[in-house]
């Protein structure tokens, strides 16, 4: 049992090493809300995966901050003594808003685990101390630049390349990367940019022997993905459409995908992500850990998740240097063999470096009961 004494909400901003372009927009900096909770026994950290604009999902930074400040944090204070795992119920009066909820759920969980000197990875039943890393490559200005970037990431050791695609910048690019790299594990991510009318395009992609096609259709759809999956050979993977364990169950029973991308923030926190993992595992469906350009705080959580037994494909868990010149925490480094160590200290195992935290802070407020 623990009581939350204070919550600090901090908006931070870090420049990205190169612009990251997807079918829904271009990011040049990482801006997000960090929550630091103080309990009776410890402090804990959570990172909100919402972005500046509501492009990936309807949540966005300022909205998520308000939902936390006006609704979730007061509910946390009013709840008094919390037993682990009780937060889903405490927050149930707020519909949706999984990213805002995840930030606080993960921060309280981190504090609880730090207090009991347990690592997040061991709490999750992680079975590995290193995980395989993939990298997500944004839409490049030209095919030549894309090939160059891919070659650089392969030289770094990344074990799976994921190409962002959008209508007009898809089949030829993928074919060029495949021709230059016949053996690599290659996938594509459309971020919901296509419709069923594009079935022929996906049939052409079948020839590139992709590991998966991620979220080709509408961001909230399950039925049309099931139809597309029947029409093509390549495995579909869902990301945006999987907003909870219940949606994951529905997707698997409808045949909407054969692989699931798990992002803890998109499903409402690490405990719900674990439930998605368990559902997929009992259906023998492979999962992998997605990324949302997290700082070291979110990256530490992702690595712990990615070490669970059902995470059998490399995730978007890249090294800090793929995103930032100087991360908020000590940088996460990938070994030349394309693997990264899972943090094993109490909780998420890392904290922001105080000087970096200060330098990256755009605004901060502390809430108390
Ligand atoms: O390596 O963290 C990473 C980025 C992986 O492609 C990636 N993320 O659609 O999955 C996505 C995309 C994303 C990034 C989505 C930022 C939303 C925000």
Coordinates of C-alpha atoms and ligand atoms in Angstrom, one line a residue:
X1 CA 0.0 0.0 0.0
X2 CA 1.3 3.4 -0.9
X3 CA 0.0 7.0 -0.9
X4 CA 0.9 9.5 -3.6
X5 CA 2.1 12.7 -1.9
X6 CA 2.9 14.9 -4.9
X7 CA 3.0 14.7 -8.7
X8 CA 5.3 16.8 -10.8
X9 CA 4.2 17.3 -14.5
X10 CA 7.1 18.5 -16.6
X11 CA 7.0 19.4 -20.3
X12 CA 10.3 18.7 -21.9
X13 CA 11.8 19.2 -25.4
X14 CA 14.8 17.6 -27.0
X15 CA 15.9 18.1 -30.7
X16 CA 16.0 15.0 -32.8
X17 CA 19.2 14.1 -34.6
X18 CA 17.3 14.1 -38.0
X19 CA 13.7 14.9 -38.9
X20 CA 11.4 11.9 -38.6
X21 CA 8.8 11.8 -41.4
X22 CA 5.8 9.5 -41.3
X23 CA 2.6 9.4 -43.4
X24 CA 1.0 11.6 -40.7
X25 CA 3.6 14.3 -40.3
X26 CA 7.3 15.3 -39.7
X27 CA 8.9 15.6 -36.2
X28 CA 12.0 17.6 -35.7
X29 CA 11.9 17.6 -31.9
X30 CA 10.7 15.3 -29.1
X31 CA 8.3 17.2 -26.8
X32 CA 6.5 15.3 -24.1
X33 CA 5.2 15.3 -20.5
X34 CA 7.1 13.5 -17.9
X35 CA 5.5 12.7 -14.6
X36 CA 7.4 12.3 -11.4
X37 CA 5.3 10.9 -8.5
X38 CA 6.4 11.0 -4.9
X39 CA 4.9 8.3 -2.7
X40 CA 5.5 7.6 1.0
X41 CA 8.4 5.4 0.1
X42 CA 9.9 6.4 -3.2
X43 CA 9.7 8.4 -6.3
X44 CA 8.7 7.1 -9.7
X45 CA 8.8 8.3 -13.3
X46 CA 6.5 8.0 -16.3
X47 CA 6.8 9.4 -19.8
X48 CA 3.7 10.3 -21.8
X49 CA 4.0 9.1 -25.4
X50 CA 1.6 11.7 -26.8
X51 CA 3.0 14.1 -29.3
X52 CA 2.7 17.8 -30.0
X53 CA -0.2 17.3 -32.4
X54 CA -3.1 14.7 -32.4
X55 CA -1.7 13.0 -35.5
X56 CA -1.0 9.5 -34.4
X57 CA -3.9 9.4 -32.0
X58 CA -6.4 11.9 -30.6
X59 CA -4.2 12.5 -27.6
X60 CA -1.6 15.3 -27.7
X61 CA 0.7 16.9 -25.2
X62 CA -1.3 19.8 -23.9
X63 CA -4.5 17.8 -23.8
X64 CA -2.8 14.9 -21.9
X65 CA -1.3 17.3 -19.4
X66 CA -4.7 18.8 -18.8
X67 CA -6.4 15.4 -18.4
X68 CA -3.7 14.5 -15.9
X69 CA -3.8 17.8 -14.0
X70 CA -7.6 18.3 -13.9
X71 CA -8.9 14.7 -13.6
X72 CA -6.4 11.9 -13.1
X73 CA -4.0 13.4 -10.5
X74 CA -6.9 14.6 -8.2
X75 CA -8.4 11.1 -8.4
X76 CA -5.0 9.7 -7.5
X77 CA -4.8 11.9 -4.4
X78 CA -8.4 11.2 -3.5
X79 CA -7.8 7.4 -3.7
X80 CA -5.5 7.6 -0.7
X81 CA -3.8 4.3 -0.1
X82 CA -3.3 2.5 -3.3
X83 CA -2.8 -1.2 -3.7
X84 CA -0.7 -2.2 -6.7
X85 CA -2.8 -2.6 -9.8
X86 CA -5.7 -0.5 -8.5
X87 CA -5.2 2.5 -10.8
X88 CA -7.2 1.1 -13.7
X89 CA -10.2 1.3 -11.5
X90 CA -9.3 4.7 -10.0
X91 CA -9.0 6.1 -13.5
X92 CA -12.0 4.3 -15.0
X93 CA -14.3 7.4 -14.7
X94 CA -12.2 9.0 -17.4
X95 CA -13.0 7.4 -20.8
X96 CA -10.2 6.8 -23.2
X97 CA -7.0 8.9 -22.8
X98 CA -4.8 5.8 -22.4
X99 CA -1.6 7.8 -22.9
X100 CA -2.4 10.2 -20.1
X101 CA -3.4 7.3 -17.8
X102 CA -0.3 5.3 -18.8
X103 CA 2.0 8.2 -17.7
X104 CA 0.7 8.1 -14.1
X105 CA 0.1 4.3 -13.9
X106 CA 3.7 3.7 -15.0
X107 CA 5.1 6.4 -12.6
X108 CA 3.3 4.9 -9.6
X109 CA 4.3 1.4 -10.6
X110 CA 7.9 2.6 -10.9
X111 CA 7.7 4.1 -7.4
X112 CA 6.2 0.9 -6.0
X113 CA 8.9 -1.2 -7.6
X114 CA 11.7 1.1 -6.4
X115 CA 10.3 0.9 -2.9
X116 CA 10.5 -2.9 -3.0
X117 CA 13.8 -2.9 -4.8
X118 CA 12.3 -4.9 -7.7
X119 CA 13.1 -4.3 -11.3
X120 CA 10.3 -3.7 -13.8
X121 CA 11.8 -6.5 -16.0
X122 CA 11.6 -9.0 -13.2
X123 CA 8.1 -7.9 -12.2
X124 CA 7.0 -8.5 -15.8
X125 CA 8.6 -12.0 -15.8
X126 CA 11.2 -11.0 -18.3
X127 CA 13.3 -13.9 -19.5
X128 CA 16.2 -12.1 -21.2
X129 CA 18.7 -9.6 -20.1
X130 CA 19.3 -8.3 -23.7
X131 CA 16.9 -7.6 -26.4
X132 CA 17.2 -7.5 -30.2
X133 CA 16.9 -4.0 -31.7
X134 CA 15.3 -2.8 -34.9
X135 CA 15.1 0.6 -36.3
X136 CA 12.3 2.6 -37.8
X137 CA 13.4 4.7 -40.8
X138 CA 11.4 7.8 -41.7
X139 CA 10.3 8.6 -45.2
X140 CA 13.5 10.0 -46.8
X141 CA 13.6 12.8 -49.5
X142 CA 15.0 10.4 -52.1
X143 CA 15.6 6.7 -52.6
X144 CA 19.3 7.3 -52.6
X145 CA 19.2 8.9 -49.2
X146 CA 17.0 6.1 -47.9
X147 CA 19.4 3.5 -49.1
X148 CA 22.2 5.4 -47.4
X149 CA 20.4 5.6 -44.1
X150 CA 19.5 1.9 -44.2
X151 CA 23.1 1.0 -44.9
X152 CA 24.2 3.1 -42.0
X153 CA 21.8 1.5 -39.6
X154 CA 22.7 -2.0 -40.8
X155 CA 26.4 -1.1 -40.2
X156 CA 25.4 -0.1 -36.7
X157 CA 24.1 -3.6 -36.2
X158 CA 20.3 -3.2 -36.2
X159 CA 18.6 -6.5 -36.8
X160 CA 15.4 -5.3 -38.5
X161 CA 14.7 -2.4 -40.7
X162 CA 11.3 -0.9 -40.8
X163 CA 10.5 1.6 -43.6
X164 CA 7.8 4.2 -43.2
X165 CA 5.7 4.4 -46.3
X166 CA 2.9 6.5 -47.7
X167 CA 1.0 6.6 -51.0
X168 CA 3.4 7.5 -53.8
X169 CA 6.5 6.6 -51.7
X170 CA 6.1 2.9 -51.2
X171 CA 6.6 -0.1 -53.6
X172 CA 9.6 1.2 -55.6
X173 CA 11.3 2.3 -52.4
X174 CA 10.7 -1.0 -50.7
X175 CA 11.9 -2.9 -53.8
X176 CA 15.1 -0.8 -54.0
X177 CA 15.9 -1.5 -50.3
X178 CA 15.2 -5.2 -50.8
X179 CA 17.3 -5.4 -53.9
X180 CA 20.2 -3.8 -52.1
X181 CA 19.7 -6.1 -49.0
X182 CA 18.3 -9.4 -50.1
X183 CA 18.8 -11.1 -46.7
X184 CA 17.7 -8.5 -44.1
X185 CA 14.6 -8.6 -41.9
X186 CA 12.5 -5.8 -43.5
X187 CA 9.1 -4.5 -42.7
X188 CA 7.0 -1.5 -43.6
X189 CA 4.7 0.8 -41.6
X190 CA 2.0 2.8 -43.3
X191 CA 0.5 4.5 -40.2
X192 CA -3.1 4.1 -41.6
X193 CA -2.4 5.9 -44.9
X194 CA -4.2 3.4 -47.3
X195 CA -7.6 1.9 -48.0
X196 CA -8.8 -1.5 -49.2
X197 CA -8.8 -0.1 -52.7
X198 CA -5.0 -0.3 -52.5
X199 CA -5.1 -4.1 -52.2
X200 CA -3.1 -4.5 -55.5
X201 CA -0.3 -2.4 -54.1
X202 CA 0.0 -4.7 -51.0
X203 CA -0.1 -7.7 -53.4
X204 CA 2.9 -6.2 -55.1
X205 CA 4.6 -5.8 -51.7
X206 CA 4.2 -9.6 -51.1
X207 CA 7.0 -10.1 -53.6
X208 CA 9.5 -8.2 -51.3
X209 CA 9.2 -10.9 -48.7
X210 CA 8.5 -8.5 -45.8
X211 CA 8.3 -9.6 -42.2
X212 CA 5.1 -7.7 -41.9
X213 CA 3.0 -4.7 -43.1
X214 CA 2.1 -2.5 -40.2
X215 CA -1.2 -0.7 -39.9
X216 CA -2.0 -0.1 -43.5
X217 CA -5.6 0.9 -43.1
X218 CA -7.7 3.2 -40.9
X219 CA -6.3 3.9 -37.4
X220 CA -9.3 2.5 -35.6
X221 CA -10.2 -0.4 -38.0
X222 CA -10.3 -4.1 -37.4
X223 CA -12.7 -5.5 -40.0
X224 CA -11.1 -4.1 -43.1
X225 CA -7.7 -5.3 -41.9
X226 CA -9.1 -8.8 -41.6
X227 CA -10.3 -8.5 -45.2
X228 CA -6.9 -7.3 -46.4
X229 CA -5.2 -10.1 -44.4
X230 CA -7.2 -12.6 -46.3
X231 CA -6.2 -11.0 -49.6
X232 CA -2.4 -10.9 -49.2
X233 CA 0.3 -13.3 -48.1
X234 CA 2.4 -11.0 -46.0
X235 CA 1.5 -10.9 -42.3
X236 CA -0.3 -7.8 -41.1
X237 CA 0.7 -6.2 -37.8
X238 CA -1.6 -3.8 -36.0
X239 CA -0.4 -0.7 -34.0
X240 CA -2.9 2.2 -33.9
X241 CA -5.9 -0.1 -33.8
X242 CA -4.8 -1.9 -30.7
X243 CA -5.9 0.4 -27.9
X244 CA -6.4 -2.1 -25.1
X245 CA -6.2 -5.8 -24.3
X246 CA -9.9 -6.1 -25.3
X247 CA -9.1 -4.7 -28.8
X248 CA -6.2 -7.1 -29.1
X249 CA -8.5 -10.0 -28.3
X250 CA -11.0 -8.7 -30.9
X251 CA -8.3 -8.3 -33.5
X252 CA -7.0 -11.8 -33.0
X253 CA -10.4 -13.4 -33.1
X254 CA -11.3 -11.5 -36.3
X255 CA -8.0 -12.3 -38.0
X256 CA -7.2 -8.6 -38.4
X257 CA -3.5 -9.3 -38.0
X258 CA -1.0 -12.1 -37.3
X259 CA 1.5 -9.9 -35.4
X260 CA 0.9 -7.3 -32.7
X261 CA 3.0 -4.1 -32.0
X262 CA 2.7 -3.4 -28.3
X263 CA 3.2 0.2 -27.1
X264 CA 2.5 0.5 -23.5
X265 CA 1.5 4.1 -23.7
X266 CA -1.1 3.5 -26.5
X267 CA -2.8 0.8 -24.4
X268 CA -2.9 2.6 -21.1
X269 CA 0.3 1.5 -19.3
X270 CA 2.7 -1.3 -18.6
X271 CA 0.1 -3.5 -16.8
X272 CA -2.3 -3.4 -19.8
X273 CA 0.6 -4.0 -22.1
X274 CA 1.4 -7.1 -20.2
X275 CA -2.3 -8.2 -20.7
X276 CA -1.9 -7.7 -24.5
X277 CA 1.2 -9.8 -24.4
X278 CA -0.5 -12.6 -22.5
X279 CA -3.5 -12.6 -24.9
X280 CA -1.2 -12.7 -28.0
X281 CA 1.0 -15.4 -26.4
X282 CA -1.9 -17.7 -25.6
X283 CA -3.0 -17.3 -29.3
X284 CA 0.7 -18.0 -30.4
X285 CA 0.8 -14.6 -32.0
X286 CA 4.2 -12.9 -32.0
X287 CA 4.5 -9.4 -30.5
X288 CA 7.2 -6.8 -30.6
X289 CA 7.8 -3.5 -28.7
X290 CA 6.9 -0.4 -30.7
X291 CA 8.5 3.0 -30.0
X292 CA 7.4 6.6 -30.0
X293 CA 10.7 8.3 -30.0
X294 CA 10.9 8.0 -26.2
X295 CA 13.6 9.5 -24.0
X296 CA 15.6 7.2 -21.8
X297 CA 12.6 7.0 -19.3
X298 CA 10.2 5.5 -21.8
X299 CA 13.0 3.5 -23.4
X300 CA 13.8 1.8 -20.1
X301 CA 10.1 0.7 -19.8
X302 CA 10.1 -0.5 -23.4
X303 CA 13.3 -2.6 -22.9
X304 CA 11.8 -4.3 -19.8
X305 CA 8.6 -5.2 -21.8
X306 CA 10.6 -6.3 -24.8
X307 CA 12.4 -8.9 -22.6
X308 CA 9.1 -10.8 -21.9
X309 CA 8.9 -14.2 -23.5
X310 CA 6.2 -13.4 -26.1
X311 CA 8.3 -10.6 -27.6
X312 CA 9.9 -12.7 -30.3
X313 CA 10.6 -10.1 -32.9
X314 CA 13.1 -7.2 -32.7
X315 CA 11.4 -4.0 -31.6
X316 CA 11.7 -0.3 -32.3
X317 CA 13.9 -0.1 -29.3
X318 CA 16.8 1.7 -30.9
X319 CA 19.9 3.3 -29.2
X320 CA 19.6 6.8 -27.7
X321 CA 21.9 8.1 -30.5
X322 CA 19.4 7.2 -33.2
X323 CA 17.1 9.9 -31.7
X324 CA 19.1 12.4 -29.6
X325 CA 22.6 13.9 -29.4
X326 CA 22.2 13.9 -25.6
X327 CA 19.4 11.8 -24.0
X328 CA 17.7 12.7 -20.7
X329 CA 19.1 9.7 -19.0
X330 CA 22.5 8.0 -19.4
X331 CA 22.4 7.0 -23.1
X332 CA 21.1 3.6 -24.1
X333 CA 23.7 2.0 -26.3
X334 CA 23.4 -0.9 -28.7
X335 CA 26.1 -3.5 -28.9
X336 CA 27.6 -4.2 -32.4
X337 CA 25.5 -7.4 -32.4
X338 CA 22.3 -5.4 -32.5
X339 CA 21.2 -6.1 -28.9
X340 CA 20.7 -3.8 -26.0
X341 CA 20.9 -4.5 -22.2
X342 CA 17.6 -4.5 -20.2
X343 CA 17.9 -2.3 -17.2
X344 CA 18.0 -4.3 -14.0
X345 CA 18.0 -1.8 -11.2
X346 CA 14.9 -1.1 -9.0
X347 CA 11.9 0.1 -11.0
X348 CA 12.7 1.2 -14.5
X349 CA 16.3 1.3 -13.5
X350 CA 17.1 4.8 -14.7
X351 CA 16.4 8.4 -13.7
X352 CA 16.9 11.6 -15.7
X353 CA 20.3 13.3 -15.2
X354 CA 19.4 16.5 -13.2
X355 CA 21.3 18.9 -15.4
X356 CA 19.8 17.5 -18.6
X357 CA 16.4 17.5 -17.1
X358 CA 16.7 21.2 -16.2
X359 CA 18.1 22.1 -19.6
X360 CA 15.2 20.3 -21.4
X361 CA 12.4 21.7 -19.3
X362 CA 9.8 23.9 -21.1
X363 CA 7.5 24.1 -18.1
X364 CA 6.9 22.4 -14.8
X365 CA 4.2 22.3 -12.1
X366 CA 3.9 20.4 -8.9
X367 CA 0.5 19.2 -7.7
X368 CA -0.2 18.3 -4.1
X369 CA -3.4 17.1 -2.4
Ligands
LIG1 O1 12.0 4.3 -32.8 O2 10.7 5.2 -31.3 C1 11.0 4.9 -32.5 C2 10.1 5.3 -33.5 C3 9.3 4.1 -34.0 O3 8.2 4.5 -36.1 C4 8.2 4.6 -34.9 N1 7.2 5.2 -34.3 O4 4.1 5.0 -36.0 O5 5.2 3.6 -34.7 C5 5.1 4.7 -35.2 C6 6.1 5.8 -34.9 C7 5.6 7.0 -34.1 C8 6.6 7.9 -33.6 C9 4.3 7.2 -33.7 C10 6.2 8.9 -32.8 C11 4.0 8.2 -33.0 C12 4.9 9.1 -32.5

